Amino acid sequence: GSGKDFLEKIVQVGFDVPQVEQSKLQRVLFAGLNEPLADPKFSKNFNPGRWANLFPSGLAPYFRTLRDVYRYLGVLDARISGMAPHGSFEVNPIDLIALEVLRVFEPGVFHLLPGSKERLTRRYDSRGGKTITDTELEKEDKLRLDSLVGAAHEDSKAHAEEILKQLFPKVSTGNQDQYYRELRVFHHDVFDRYFLLSIPEGDISQADLDSLMASTSDRDQLVSRFNELRERGLLAVVLDRLEAYKQKVSLADAVPFIAAIF
């Protein structure tokens, strides 16, 4: 017969498990997040302003129970442990945290992302040499995200859309160097790292770039680094990537740096 009727014969006293207060849930979540963030190499590109914009309306609604929190933290911990194989964290911490929310709670959205690289990382300042209008930008942006948002759960589409808008904003050429240095997922040269679980073949790791930047005052050491990369077939790539760091080289290091390049 009815399972409900059967249980009524057995259970003499009913008890509803109370909901956990959001503040307590978030306290457990933040305690779990603060542990990796205590490591400078993980928190290097953590921007509190971006976090304040993303968390309340994008991420927080997905954490409704303690099971949600612990399940998520377990997945995130595994991802973090694999993203610093050579001592430098290879992605942006906020972007990774947000993408792992999509992976755990919106798998339909997450699995569409790798195939949407060109749409999500496209710059919107011009097309074919012609500047596009604000109206065209809005239309492009809506089309860019609609198919992804459509794969979200019905009751959380607004939250998924907020995450996607924050992760993949409309960008122009002007700040590309900064976005690359911050290892943002919407930069074309960084995007694949978040989905391949490694540095793409033929690309240079953040650890290699950090090593180069730490050697800018020592000509001989820098020459040695360049030669190592040349032997690995990465010299052209690293010279291209260093373009994003040109403003980070101290003027005091100009002579050894330029001499090493020559």
Steps between C-alpha positions, in 0.01 A plus 500: 500500500599862555847549640379808688222302670746224587740747665214651703450160668866485600601860576318610815656846533586713199792742507593750231873565464541878528663701223852622573531877517672651195748681721613168652524335158710784370723488806582135425547581130732794568702298749558246222589769246729690736728200539633504140477881488753516783757382245642810322541320170126419495377838625738707285226606254210498746311828457263577793296739285431233239413251774253742659324539164493130417426315822163636630288465186705248304659243731326519839156373384649163405601418858175395669615215721817386675517215249521758220787674679705188579441345158617819332807550721613144428484559124670840527783361713577237237505764224722738695754228575552443128533862392844582644721216373814715485442731796295776335120495483403479134149652511307777671366389843162675470441367149589149613269519803212621280558243225505221756160619624373454144673161473337371820156661488448583130677221307284567195642853478856403589532235230397749230778745590803333331320498166403867537854638525490724194171662598595546864850641444420724202590868532217737422679823409480443127413257225659526161646838587157647580408600855170347609228690687381451859175349371692246292717425803194423714353279227830314455534455875149360537550251218843411640358388835144390417584145397713452811242640740238280333687192623469607865241361742172687468504641854859623479530649150537853640789393723675313218460802273653727765802272533549489122472877465760550770737240357458599136441875482503698177861607463705718268863497394617761750537281810608172345845508663348542846246222439778264396709584808193433718452165319132574434301225334363732230848568362545291186848380598394390852154350438611142424688458828173486692369204298808300400620470862848587373697752295410454130775343291721768349411762760709634787410452865456776753786344695733557203384861467544562871851357480585733213359805677702413810817502288464837325785656698749224414603491135679163513219329688243643260699382197511155657121503546446609139730224374312237703173616345655505151604137544139417594373679189330773704714807435258664254212432737672648802603815313137545399377442857758742643321777312240492777774559760685786334373751757605272786870502417677751724685780321794411721512162322473645148865451406540133605153417366554653155857365480371150579239522223765605248 
